[in-house]
Amino acid sequence: MTAVLTADKAPPRPTAWRGRADERVWALAFASPYLLHLVALTAWPVLASLYFSMTEYDLVTPPRFVGFDNFARLFTDRIFWQTLGNTTYFAVLFVPAQTILALLLAVALNQKLRAVALIRAAYFVPVVSSWVVIAYVADAVFNPQFGIANQIFPAQDWLQDSALVIPTLAAVGVWKGVGYMMVLFLAGLQNIPQERYEAARIDGASAWQSFRYVTMPGISGTTFLVLVLTSITTLQAFEQIFVMTNGGPNGASELTVLYLYRQGFQFFQMGYASAIAWVLFVLVLGLTLVQFRLQRRWVHYA
Amino acid sequence: MRFRMLVFGLATVLTVASTAACSGSGQESGPVTIRLGFYAAAGDPADKTMRELIKEFQAANPSIRVELEVAPYMQFFQRVRTQIAGGKAPDVWLSDGVLVQEFAARNALTDLSERIKGVNAADFHGLDLAKDAKGRVFGFPQGAQTPVLFYNKKMFAEAKVEEPTAEWTYDDLAAAAKKLTKDANGDGKPELYGLRAYSPGFTESWWPIIKAFGGDIVSDGNSKVIINSPQSVAALEWMRTAMGEGGFAPDVVNTHSMGSPHAMFATGRVAMSYGIYARSLTAKNAGVDYGVAPLPKGQAGRGNVAIVNSWVISKTAQGAKADAAWKWITYFSGEGPQKRWAKLGEAIPINKRVAAAETPGVFLDALADADDLGTNAVWSEYTEALTKRVNEALSGTTPVADALATGQNEAQQAIDRFIASQPK
């Protein structure tokens, strides 16, 4: 504010950083809580884990440097590859299901319906509930003895059957997460100028055509965001699996992050766990970069 | 003015940031406080009794204060592992017997060998089972568990089947179990089964059965996995026949879908079940009229195994704290507290005199005959690798021989990796 008022007396400096020394100190002072947090709780652990990934470390005795042994072990670790396979399977089911469902819900709840606020809230409740609560609710649905899913489908042991466990987990995950993505889509939908719909109507567009040629391009930015966020969520899925199946039956739902956790905190192999974390990081980064590259083909920012 | 505010602001930030780091320091002089960890389900009578015993212990030792850290089994060990990593483990805690060597091998426990020389070893059960391959003792027994054959007297009477005896073989078990299996509504699937054969907890399932058939899981000081043998194949094939079409035990999926495998005997869905001592409590609470018999004999005997849950002292507890922790352990092992603990029906008391008075002889005979459960420094890791493959075999997704070959290989890798990582 001050800078604006005094602008005619002293011309503005080229960049903020070159401001008066006093301001620089203030800027640092105000940023310092965040900077401390960043250094102590993010940057330092990240660097430490990079170091640990090249050590044999049981958390109690000092780490012993082993170079790239942990990474070499990863490439021949059948179970690690299996967990990556499980994770991919989970993602392939989860990402499209959650994105499409969230979009459909958002379009539906963007209409002028009765009690629309209540319905929106209902879809958002699972988002803010903890996974432990969700697990109880899911048990009421999928319990092989008394679960209500058995009323619709033949009785199955959903979470103990190695063929069904990932689809079941993905379904529960979509139910928990869809409300959040729906809210993102709602925000996107409300940013589309009404005039475009009016113009489409005047041009004689059907409901489907105005969805296809107005709504979809209008929310392509949001869709991109939802896709990136959802993909990252699946690669990091941990809590749900930990609470609901702990990787069972026989490793059929062991996703990579759960495997990482068990290596580190159950089997005391923090070095190996760190190596898994870095491989996972590279995968997430790679996937996100690919998505950013592809967005040029279909995302429009209006 | 501005400068002062700036200093004030920075000071606040630094204080907030540093309080997190330095909480929990500060050694008191005078009375010593020890942190004691144990696992119990919330509202469990074991929790209540433990609190009473601690109160009495403090009354008898006014210079010692005990701070309790209790959590249910899974959470307790998740937390202890993290606490060990952070150097903040409880001074003394109750460890599942199978985990003692894992913690010891990570240098998290105090070697109790010297202190144990001061007690009369002949007074206690389970001290031999607590020794590691080098003869060191890192845990002092708290309570012992060994599986025996539980049977439902009413179901036996109704089906007019002779109750199990000490002479039973696996053929006798199968014959009786077949007669006890009933398909009441004629849908081709039994509602009542003779035996609960499969359990995710392998102590009450495939581990003793493999041993009874002449196989074994590990040898050479529990460093060599030998599960892949014709005897183990025969044992698992016996189980698969039991759980198969026209068999007398629920199959793996069915076992899961009937709820907790421990509840099946208590709810009268199976007439027989291998169960450790703690299952008496479940059966008693459910009002089952039950009996216990020794495990049936296979070609190689009964295959008895035991787990000795143990008190361990953290490596970080030094001097007065370690002494106070040891005092607690010897107090808990005394006749008075052991008698109180035995009343819970939670474990076989490790005090031999109390055990002789309070525990059915079947359990004591099984304990006397039992091997340890293949414990070593990577127990969790290698048994998990094995369990996955054995479960695949038992659920029929993989041929038994293939599953055992893979399991042996993977389990051995876990052990070898640990051995290779040890300083020479």
XYZ file of C-alpha atoms in Angstrom:
726
model
C 0.000 0.000 0.000
C 2.736 2.375 1.033
C 4.582 1.679 -2.184
C 1.573 2.724 -4.233
C 1.045 5.971 -2.352
C 4.665 7.020 -2.585
C 5.096 5.833 -6.152
C 5.248 9.329 -7.627
C 8.033 10.372 -5.285
C 10.347 7.327 -5.600
C 10.115 5.217 -8.739
C 9.404 1.551 -8.022
C 12.430 -0.709 -7.828
C 12.806 -3.340 -10.552
C 12.102 -6.259 -8.219
C 10.764 -6.654 -4.711
C 13.947 -8.338 -3.574
C 15.870 -5.135 -4.234
C 13.649 -3.202 -1.845
C 14.984 -1.509 1.217
C 17.057 -3.624 3.554
C 14.449 -3.072 6.198
C 11.764 -4.675 4.047
C 13.963 -7.606 3.216
C 14.417 -8.325 6.901
C 10.686 -8.043 7.453
C 9.968 -10.352 4.583
C 12.314 -12.945 6.002
C 10.905 -12.485 9.483
C 7.357 -13.098 8.304
C 8.410 -16.033 6.168
C 10.593 -17.544 8.861
C 7.974 -19.836 10.444
C 7.328 -21.330 7.063
C 11.008 -21.456 6.145
C 11.896 -23.180 9.413
C 9.120 -25.637 8.844
C 10.251 -26.245 5.299
C 13.858 -26.840 6.242
C 13.257 -28.886 9.394
C 10.298 -30.970 8.317
C 10.670 -31.234 4.549
C 14.058 -30.433 3.099
C 16.097 -32.091 5.803
C 14.101 -35.372 5.888
C 14.160 -35.533 2.086
C 17.936 -35.201 1.998
C 18.300 -37.621 4.910
C 16.185 -40.234 3.154
C 18.314 -39.874 0.036
C 21.331 -40.665 2.170
C 19.570 -43.518 4.015
C 18.555 -45.068 0.692
C 22.232 -45.808 0.178
C 22.721 -47.352 3.611
C 21.846 -50.376 5.645
C 19.957 -48.791 8.544
C 17.925 -50.532 11.271
C 16.910 -47.294 13.041
C 18.901 -48.064 16.192
C 22.485 -48.762 15.195
C 24.223 -46.172 12.987
C 23.633 -46.463 9.224
C 26.238 -48.323 7.179
C 26.943 -47.065 3.642
C 26.237 -49.665 0.957
C 26.072 -47.575 -2.223
C 23.368 -48.663 -4.635
C 22.781 -52.116 -3.096
C 19.252 -51.258 -1.984
C 18.292 -50.141 -5.484
C 19.830 -53.276 -6.961
C 17.793 -55.357 -4.524
C 14.624 -53.512 -5.568
C 15.002 -54.579 -9.171
C 15.082 -58.246 -8.225
C 12.475 -58.020 -5.445
C 9.466 -59.908 -6.782
C 7.200 -58.593 -4.037
C 8.112 -54.978 -4.808
C 7.105 -55.477 -8.435
C 3.951 -57.173 -7.280
C 3.099 -54.141 -5.123
C 3.692 -51.859 -8.118
C 1.355 -54.079 -10.113
C -1.251 -53.872 -7.349
C -0.864 -50.104 -7.220
C -1.299 -49.801 -10.987
C -4.387 -51.994 -10.889
C -5.811 -49.861 -8.090
C -5.061 -46.668 -10.037
C -6.561 -47.972 -13.277
C -9.835 -48.654 -11.477
C -9.790 -45.665 -9.161
C -8.736 -42.694 -11.297
C -11.339 -42.918 -14.098
C -14.108 -44.038 -11.738
C -13.547 -41.204 -9.315
C -13.115 -38.562 -12.032
C -16.177 -39.541 -14.055
C -18.394 -39.996 -11.015
C -17.291 -36.685 -9.511
C -18.026 -34.926 -12.803
C -21.470 -36.483 -13.135
C -22.338 -35.624 -9.557
C -21.118 -32.076 -9.990
C -23.181 -31.574 -13.145
C -26.235 -33.008 -11.389
C -25.770 -30.930 -8.270
C -25.115 -27.793 -10.298
C -28.790 -27.818 -11.290
C -31.401 -25.981 -9.326
C -32.578 -28.915 -7.253
C -34.382 -28.948 -3.953
C -32.179 -29.448 -0.901
C -29.117 -29.211 -3.125
C -26.990 -27.962 -0.225
C -27.971 -30.962 1.856
C -27.121 -33.397 -0.917
C -23.769 -31.703 -1.535
C -23.018 -31.958 2.181
C -23.974 -35.627 2.202
C -21.426 -36.348 -0.519
C -18.812 -34.362 1.328
C -19.195 -36.123 4.704
C -17.015 -39.136 3.796
C -14.257 -36.748 2.662
C -13.816 -35.324 6.133
C -14.301 -38.613 7.981
C -11.228 -40.531 9.091
C -10.328 -43.792 7.404
C -11.024 -45.699 10.597
C -14.627 -44.525 10.526
C -14.885 -45.275 6.819
C -13.548 -48.768 7.468
C -16.364 -49.442 9.916
C -18.955 -48.223 7.456
C -17.358 -50.269 4.678
C -17.531 -53.316 6.937
C -21.258 -52.827 7.318
C -21.486 -52.956 3.547
C -18.972 -55.640 2.677
C -18.985 -57.946 5.686
C -19.477 -61.453 4.295
C -21.927 -62.333 7.058
C -24.185 -59.324 7.401
C -22.987 -56.797 4.821
C -25.718 -55.164 2.753
C -23.708 -55.715 -0.449
C -24.705 -59.355 -0.074
C -28.335 -58.361 -0.650
C -27.442 -57.234 -4.157
C -24.600 -59.591 -5.054
C -24.133 -63.209 -4.031
C -22.390 -63.414 -0.629
C -18.694 -62.791 -1.132
C -15.817 -62.309 1.175
C -15.016 -59.006 -0.508
C -11.883 -58.063 1.377
C -10.495 -61.572 1.821
C -10.804 -62.678 -1.782
C -7.634 -61.887 -3.689
C -9.574 -61.233 -6.921
C -12.091 -58.883 -5.315
C -10.032 -57.018 -2.773
C -8.582 -54.293 -5.035
C -11.876 -53.496 -6.797
C -13.589 -53.360 -3.393
C -10.933 -51.042 -1.987
C -11.158 -48.858 -5.094
C -14.940 -48.636 -4.710
C -14.649 -47.583 -1.071
C -11.887 -45.133 -2.004
C -14.074 -43.543 -4.680
C -16.923 -43.239 -2.209
C -14.679 -41.475 0.280
C -12.916 -39.204 -2.183
C -15.561 -38.340 -4.746
C -17.064 -35.506 -2.687
C -13.865 -33.503 -2.744
C -13.377 -33.838 -6.488
C -17.047 -33.023 -6.948
C -16.520 -29.722 -5.150
C -13.595 -28.926 -7.443
C -15.748 -29.663 -10.475
C -18.590 -27.544 -9.047
C -16.227 -24.611 -8.748
C -15.113 -25.205 -12.316
C -18.682 -25.409 -13.587
C -19.645 -22.178 -11.892
C -16.779 -20.423 -13.625
C -18.229 -21.108 -17.053
C -19.944 -17.898 -18.220
C -23.683 -18.360 -18.675
C -23.518 -16.454 -21.985
C -21.820 -19.426 -23.610
C -24.773 -21.651 -22.776
C -27.142 -18.986 -24.050
C -25.170 -18.688 -27.248
C -25.216 -22.461 -27.647
C -28.971 -22.516 -27.109
C -29.479 -19.827 -29.744
C -27.347 -21.892 -32.119
C -29.737 -24.788 -31.482
C -27.423 -27.010 -29.481
C -28.938 -30.012 -27.713
C -28.280 -30.653 -24.023
C -25.603 -33.177 -24.935
C -23.997 -30.816 -27.427
C -23.823 -27.966 -24.959
C -22.272 -30.354 -22.418
C -19.819 -31.627 -25.006
C -18.848 -28.297 -26.558
C -19.360 -25.810 -23.721
C -19.124 -27.596 -20.388
C -16.294 -29.993 -21.134
C -13.892 -27.449 -22.641
C -14.921 -25.047 -19.878
C -13.817 -27.388 -17.142
C -10.866 -28.987 -18.888
C -8.536 -27.150 -16.517
C -10.368 -28.525 -13.508
C -10.455 -31.985 -15.038
C -6.720 -31.863 -15.477
C -6.245 -30.851 -11.849
C -8.551 -33.651 -10.672
C -6.715 -36.212 -12.787
C -3.304 -35.181 -11.480
C -4.469 -35.100 -7.858
C -6.256 -38.431 -8.113
C -3.295 -40.150 -9.756
C -0.974 -38.934 -7.044
C -3.447 -40.073 -4.373
C -3.460 -43.611 -5.701
C 0.311 -43.849 -5.842
C 0.412 -42.679 -2.249
C -2.534 -44.721 -0.969
C -1.648 -45.990 2.464
C -4.090 -45.275 5.258
C -7.045 -46.971 3.639
C -5.115 -50.158 2.938
C -3.450 -50.130 6.339
C -6.774 -49.822 8.144
C -8.910 -52.059 5.950
C -6.774 -55.009 4.822
C -3.178 -54.427 5.860
C -2.175 -55.793 2.469
C -4.116 -59.024 2.727
C -5.125 -61.562 1.655
C -1.622 -62.868 1.038
C -0.342 -59.587 -0.317
C -3.111 -59.145 -2.895
C -3.764 -55.589 -1.730
C -0.249 -54.696 -0.655
C 0.353 -51.373 -2.376
C 3.842 -49.931 -2.662
C 3.565 -47.387 0.145
C 2.338 -50.034 2.591
C 5.276 -52.219 1.565
C 7.574 -49.256 2.182
C 6.080 -48.716 5.639
C 6.460 -52.362 6.589
C 10.045 -52.531 5.413
C 10.905 -49.461 7.423
C 8.915 -49.749 10.605
C 8.076 -53.427 10.865
C 11.198 -55.085 9.523
C 13.635 -52.342 10.586
C 15.020 -51.849 7.070
C 14.905 -48.095 6.796
C 17.581 -47.997 4.121
C 15.582 -50.231 1.843
C 12.386 -48.345 2.672
C 14.074 -45.077 1.677
C 15.131 -46.591 -1.630
C 11.509 -47.584 -2.280
C 10.436 -44.045 -1.417
C 12.817 -42.556 -3.973
C 11.774 -44.919 -6.715
C 8.178 -44.049 -5.934
C 9.012 -40.356 -6.002
C 10.559 -40.664 -9.438
C 7.492 -42.553 -10.658
C 5.073 -39.924 -9.318
C 7.177 -37.152 -10.803
C 7.387 -38.936 -14.147
C 3.670 -39.575 -14.274
C 2.876 -35.980 -13.405
C 5.271 -34.653 -16.051
C 3.651 -36.866 -18.664
C 0.244 -35.547 -17.661
C 1.479 -31.974 -17.888
C 2.865 -32.663 -21.331
C -0.357 -34.225 -22.538
C -2.506 -31.407 -21.166
C -1.433 -29.150 -24.047
C -3.485 -31.322 -26.341
C -6.775 -31.022 -24.512
C -6.789 -28.430 -21.750
C -8.054 -24.947 -22.534
C -7.623 -22.096 -20.142
C -10.198 -19.487 -21.003
C 10.622 -0.186 18.167
C 10.491 -2.144 14.943
C 13.695 -3.897 15.800
C 12.360 -4.925 19.175
C 9.217 -6.310 17.593
C 11.297 -8.208 15.129
C 13.411 -9.758 17.855
C 10.291 -10.620 19.780
C 8.752 -12.265 16.715
C 11.825 -14.319 15.933
C 12.181 -15.342 19.554
C 8.578 -16.568 19.603
C 9.097 -18.601 16.462
C 12.275 -20.165 17.768
C 10.678 -21.022 21.097
C 7.739 -22.704 19.439
C 10.044 -24.622 17.128
C 12.349 -25.774 19.876
C 9.803 -26.840 22.506
C 8.850 -29.753 20.284
C 12.434 -30.951 20.286
C 13.236 -30.808 23.973
C 10.122 -32.171 25.635
C 10.557 -35.149 27.911
C 14.055 -34.459 29.123
C 15.091 -33.832 32.681
C 16.101 -36.592 35.085
C 14.526 -36.429 38.530
C 16.633 -37.122 41.531
C 15.279 -39.144 44.431
C 12.411 -41.447 43.489
C 12.892 -43.146 40.134
C 10.137 -43.173 37.524
C 9.944 -45.989 35.019
C 7.725 -46.190 31.966
C 6.074 -49.568 31.643
C 4.474 -50.709 28.405
C 2.109 -53.601 27.896
C -0.581 -54.590 25.448
C -4.189 -55.223 26.281
C -7.480 -54.679 24.544
C -9.397 -51.665 25.811
C -11.544 -52.579 28.797
C -9.828 -55.951 29.036
C -9.705 -57.473 32.566
C -5.958 -57.946 31.990
C -5.595 -54.153 31.853
C -7.454 -53.759 35.152
C -5.427 -56.449 36.912
C -2.159 -55.010 35.629
C -3.078 -51.608 37.053
C -3.878 -53.137 40.436
C -0.600 -55.037 40.480
C 1.312 -51.881 39.619
C -0.391 -50.020 42.450
C 0.644 -52.737 44.888
C 4.154 -52.767 43.493
C 4.445 -49.020 44.033
C 3.116 -49.360 47.582
C 5.758 -51.959 48.307
C 8.493 -49.853 46.637
C 7.825 -46.235 47.564
C 10.958 -45.029 45.759
C 9.668 -46.283 42.405
C 6.966 -44.668 40.322
C 5.495 -46.518 37.350
C 4.003 -44.750 34.340
C 1.802 -46.988 32.247
C 1.667 -47.113 28.463
C -1.098 -49.440 27.299
C -2.484 -50.068 23.822
C -4.132 -52.947 21.984
C -1.706 -55.495 20.526
C -1.274 -54.174 16.967
C -1.021 -50.513 17.922
C 1.246 -51.302 20.833
C 3.887 -52.910 18.671
C 3.586 -50.307 15.934
C 4.255 -47.692 18.558
C 7.069 -49.561 20.288
C 8.889 -49.914 16.971
C 8.658 -46.197 16.394
C 9.645 -45.476 19.984
C 12.710 -47.692 19.627
C 13.673 -45.799 16.491
C 13.308 -42.513 18.336
C 15.250 -43.729 21.373
C 12.139 -43.343 23.541
C 11.083 -46.929 24.177
C 9.460 -47.691 27.552
C 11.998 -48.705 30.198
C 10.351 -52.077 30.627
C 7.731 -53.577 28.358
C 5.872 -56.755 27.664
C 6.986 -58.270 24.391
C 5.259 -60.973 22.450
C 7.685 -63.875 22.847
C 8.285 -64.129 19.118
C 9.499 -60.529 18.867
C 12.120 -60.549 21.645
C 14.954 -61.593 19.366
C 13.990 -59.048 16.737
C 14.303 -56.237 19.242
C 17.434 -57.742 20.773
C 19.129 -58.049 17.394
C 18.521 -54.319 16.792
C 20.362 -53.582 19.982
C 17.203 -52.256 21.632
C 17.200 -54.547 24.691
C 19.326 -55.065 27.755
C 20.927 -58.507 28.041
C 19.348 -60.050 31.148
C 21.656 -63.103 31.299
C 23.588 -61.778 34.301
C 20.509 -60.775 36.270
C 18.850 -64.120 35.601
C 21.739 -65.912 37.326
C 20.323 -64.388 40.512
C 16.989 -66.183 40.238
C 16.322 -69.875 40.670
C 15.688 -70.896 37.066
C 14.025 -74.129 38.172
C 11.123 -72.113 39.599
C 10.038 -70.751 36.214
C 8.594 -72.087 33.000
C 9.869 -70.946 29.677
C 13.340 -69.673 30.481
C 14.920 -72.171 28.080
C 12.597 -71.087 25.300
C 13.585 -67.472 25.876
C 17.259 -68.091 25.054
C 18.646 -66.985 21.718
C 20.995 -69.029 19.532
C 23.999 -67.829 21.550
C 22.381 -68.750 24.875
C 21.724 -65.154 25.908
C 18.423 -64.158 27.526
C 16.861 -60.823 26.587
C 13.378 -61.417 27.968
C 12.119 -62.774 31.253
C 8.993 -64.957 30.908
C 5.676 -63.275 31.702
C 3.234 -65.936 30.560
C 3.367 -68.961 28.281
C 1.079 -70.066 25.454
C 0.941 -73.480 23.820
C -1.803 -74.958 21.636
C -3.809 -78.016 22.702
C -6.980 -79.564 21.301
C -10.149 -77.861 22.575
C -13.369 -79.838 22.136
C -17.037 -79.089 22.734
C -18.431 -81.727 25.110
C -22.046 -81.091 24.205
C -21.446 -81.505 20.481
C -19.549 -84.718 21.113
C -22.388 -86.068 23.255
C -25.024 -85.129 20.678
C -23.125 -86.798 17.861
C -22.345 -89.790 20.119
C -18.621 -89.517 19.490
C -16.001 -90.572 22.036
C -14.141 -87.612 23.495
C -10.515 -87.141 22.417
C -7.823 -89.006 24.341
C -4.073 -88.660 24.628
C -3.786 -91.628 22.278
C -5.472 -89.901 19.341
C -3.693 -89.884 16.006
C -4.489 -87.626 13.053
C -6.629 -90.459 11.668
C -8.672 -90.545 14.879
C -9.040 -86.782 14.702
C -10.265 -86.971 11.119
C -12.686 -89.821 11.841
C -14.264 -88.037 14.795
C -14.360 -84.702 12.973
C -16.190 -86.292 10.071
C -18.907 -87.612 12.379
C -19.252 -84.197 14.007
C -19.712 -82.375 10.694
C -23.383 -81.777 9.959
C -25.346 -80.499 7.014
C -28.625 -79.885 8.807
C -30.561 -78.134 6.035
C -29.429 -80.427 3.246
C -27.925 -77.730 1.005
C -24.775 -79.786 0.542
C -22.744 -77.478 2.763
C -22.278 -78.226 6.447
C -23.356 -75.687 9.056
C -21.387 -77.394 11.799
C -17.865 -78.599 11.270
C -15.791 -81.126 13.196
C -12.555 -79.138 13.221
C -11.263 -75.628 12.615
C -8.133 -76.590 10.669
C -6.987 -73.332 9.067
C -6.253 -70.186 11.005
C -4.301 -67.083 9.994
C -2.542 -67.549 13.337
C -0.340 -70.456 12.318
C 0.514 -71.491 15.911
C -2.954 -72.978 16.167
C -2.905 -74.405 12.676
C -0.288 -75.512 10.184
C 2.880 -75.049 12.241
C 2.205 -77.871 14.785
C 0.596 -80.013 12.076
C 3.705 -79.863 9.880
C 5.853 -80.788 12.876
C 3.560 -83.681 13.813
C 3.889 -85.035 10.271
C 7.677 -85.042 10.647
C 8.405 -81.800 8.828
C 9.782 -78.672 10.377
C 9.926 -74.977 9.584
C 13.458 -73.898 10.533
C 16.604 -75.581 11.860
C 20.226 -74.721 12.679
C 19.452 -72.250 15.436
C 16.407 -71.085 13.411
C 18.651 -69.813 10.621
C 17.851 -72.362 7.928
C 14.352 -72.701 6.466
C 13.466 -76.352 5.824
C 9.723 -76.187 5.294
C 9.951 -77.566 1.751
C 9.920 -81.296 2.554
C 7.717 -84.280 1.619
C 6.516 -84.337 5.236
C 5.300 -80.723 5.085
C 3.631 -81.426 1.766
C 1.833 -84.390 3.371
C 0.760 -82.217 6.323
C -0.669 -79.469 4.124
C -2.324 -82.040 1.861
C -3.970 -83.492 4.980
C -5.286 -80.033 5.799
C -6.511 -79.490 2.259
C -8.370 -82.777 2.329
C -9.901 -81.784 5.655
C -11.076 -78.481 4.159
C -12.025 -79.887 0.755
C -15.285 -81.111 -0.690
C -16.830 -83.597 1.728
C -14.243 -82.681 4.329
C -14.777 -81.834 7.954
C -13.302 -78.353 8.302
C -14.346 -75.013 6.786
C -12.106 -73.955 3.899
C -10.010 -70.803 4.012
C -12.649 -68.455 2.576
C -15.323 -69.978 4.778
C -13.129 -69.679 7.847
C -12.725 -65.969 7.178
C -16.370 -65.421 6.411
C -17.437 -67.101 9.649
C -15.760 -64.277 11.552
C -12.705 -64.508 13.744
C -11.248 -68.037 13.723
C -11.010 -67.792 17.516
C -14.724 -67.139 17.775
C -15.718 -70.224 15.800
C -15.159 -72.612 18.677
C -16.709 -70.258 21.196
C -19.838 -69.868 19.074
C -20.229 -73.616 18.584
C -19.653 -73.659 14.838
C -16.813 -76.135 15.144
C -16.595 -79.030 17.586
C -12.797 -78.991 17.839
C -10.097 -76.405 17.482
C -6.410 -76.064 18.223
C -6.204 -73.289 20.758
C -3.659 -71.695 23.037
C -4.375 -71.225 26.733
C -5.892 -67.768 26.198
C -8.748 -69.364 24.217
C -10.068 -70.925 27.452
C -11.117 -67.434 28.388
C -13.079 -66.916 25.148
C -14.725 -70.318 25.482
C -15.529 -69.806 29.162
C -17.030 -66.368 28.549
C -19.214 -67.795 25.794
C -20.466 -70.484 28.175
C -19.126 -73.418 26.145
C -18.857 -76.710 28.019
C -15.425 -77.612 26.733
C -12.600 -80.022 27.434
C -8.934 -79.957 26.482
C -6.865 -82.853 25.182
C -3.288 -83.128 23.956
C -2.752 -82.464 20.251
C -3.139 -85.679 18.241
C -0.030 -87.675 17.403
C 1.445 -87.707 13.952
C 4.333 -89.847 12.700
C 6.695 -87.528 14.559
C 4.746 -86.939 17.754
C 2.483 -84.049 18.588
C 4.370 -81.094 17.148
C 3.948 -78.993 20.284
C 5.164 -75.406 20.094
C 5.112 -72.635 22.658
C 5.425 -68.880 22.837
C 6.733 -67.289 25.995
C 5.687 -63.676 26.272
C 8.398 -61.833 28.108
C 9.269 -58.698 29.982
C 12.128 -56.868 28.338
C 14.209 -53.958 29.559
C 15.077 -51.227 27.083
C 18.717 -50.629 26.292
C 18.087 -46.970 27.090
C 17.090 -47.773 30.703
C 20.273 -47.434 32.706
C 21.290 -47.600 36.366
C 18.448 -46.999 38.793
C 15.853 -47.306 36.040
C 17.117 -50.705 34.961
C 17.213 -51.860 38.585
C 13.655 -50.672 39.153
C 12.542 -52.408 35.949
C 14.141 -55.658 37.062
C 12.477 -55.279 40.460
C 9.112 -55.066 38.706
C 9.869 -58.184 36.667
C 10.769 -60.251 39.727
C 7.738 -58.869 41.553
C 5.410 -59.891 38.713
C 6.943 -63.382 38.654
C 6.251 -63.925 42.368
C 3.538 -66.222 43.611
C 1.033 -63.567 44.660
C 0.875 -61.605 41.384
C 1.139 -64.810 39.347
C -1.891 -66.246 41.133
C -3.862 -63.098 40.379
C -2.742 -63.181 36.745
C -3.655 -66.848 36.444
C -7.239 -66.049 37.497
C -7.599 -64.092 34.234
C -7.086 -67.269 32.272
C -4.921 -65.276 29.886
C -1.677 -67.262 29.957
C -0.019 -70.245 31.606
C 1.664 -68.782 34.699
C 5.420 -68.947 34.462
C 5.791 -69.494 38.188
C 5.875 -73.285 38.331
C 4.120 -73.640 41.655
C 1.258 -71.405 40.626
C 1.051 -73.093 37.231
C 0.838 -76.547 38.856
C -2.070 -75.370 40.988
C -3.946 -73.290 38.400
C -3.409 -74.802 34.943
C -4.854 -78.015 33.488
C -2.121 -80.633 33.146
C -2.703 -80.929 29.397
C -1.232 -77.456 28.891
C 1.738 -78.104 31.187
C 2.586 -81.362 29.412
C 2.357 -79.606 26.057
C 4.574 -76.796 27.337
C 7.152 -79.228 28.679
C 7.301 -80.932 25.280
C 7.225 -77.745 23.193
C 9.759 -76.266 20.787
C 10.010 -72.524 20.333
C 8.244 -70.968 17.372
C 11.296 -70.587 15.156
C 12.174 -67.211 16.608
C 15.130 -65.260 15.278
C 16.093 -61.703 14.433
C 13.853 -61.500 11.353
C 10.920 -63.534 12.648
C 8.206 -61.125 11.442
C 9.707 -60.898 7.996
C 10.463 -64.537 7.292
C 7.222 -65.891 8.778
C 5.246 -63.372 6.741
C 6.910 -64.616 3.577
C 6.114 -68.214 4.571
C 2.570 -67.508 5.688
C 1.653 -65.962 2.348
C 2.754 -69.041 0.433
C 1.297 -71.546 2.903
C -2.028 -69.705 2.759
C -1.900 -69.879 -1.041
C -1.348 -73.617 -0.764
C -4.140 -74.087 1.766
C -6.613 -71.993 -0.188
C -5.843 -74.039 -3.276
C -4.567 -71.221 -5.482
C -1.078 -72.766 -5.757
C -0.026 -76.425 -5.679
C 1.366 -77.269 -2.215
C 4.837 -78.240 -3.422
C 5.275 -75.072 -5.515
C 4.074 -72.842 -2.696
C 6.460 -74.425 -0.197
C 9.404 -74.149 -2.577
C 8.725 -70.434 -3.158
C 8.033 -69.808 0.515
C 11.230 -71.487 1.637
C 13.231 -69.497 -0.866
C 11.738 -66.136 0.096
C 11.925 -66.803 3.832
C 15.558 -67.888 3.545
C 16.400 -64.701 1.651
C 15.076 -62.629 4.538
C 17.244 -64.527 7.018
C 20.323 -64.486 4.784
C 19.970 -60.775 4.205
C 20.007 -60.164 7.919
C 23.025 -62.412 8.481
C 24.908 -60.717 5.652
C 24.195 -57.296 7.141
C 25.758 -58.175 10.484
C 29.277 -56.902 11.163
C 31.743 -59.762 10.909
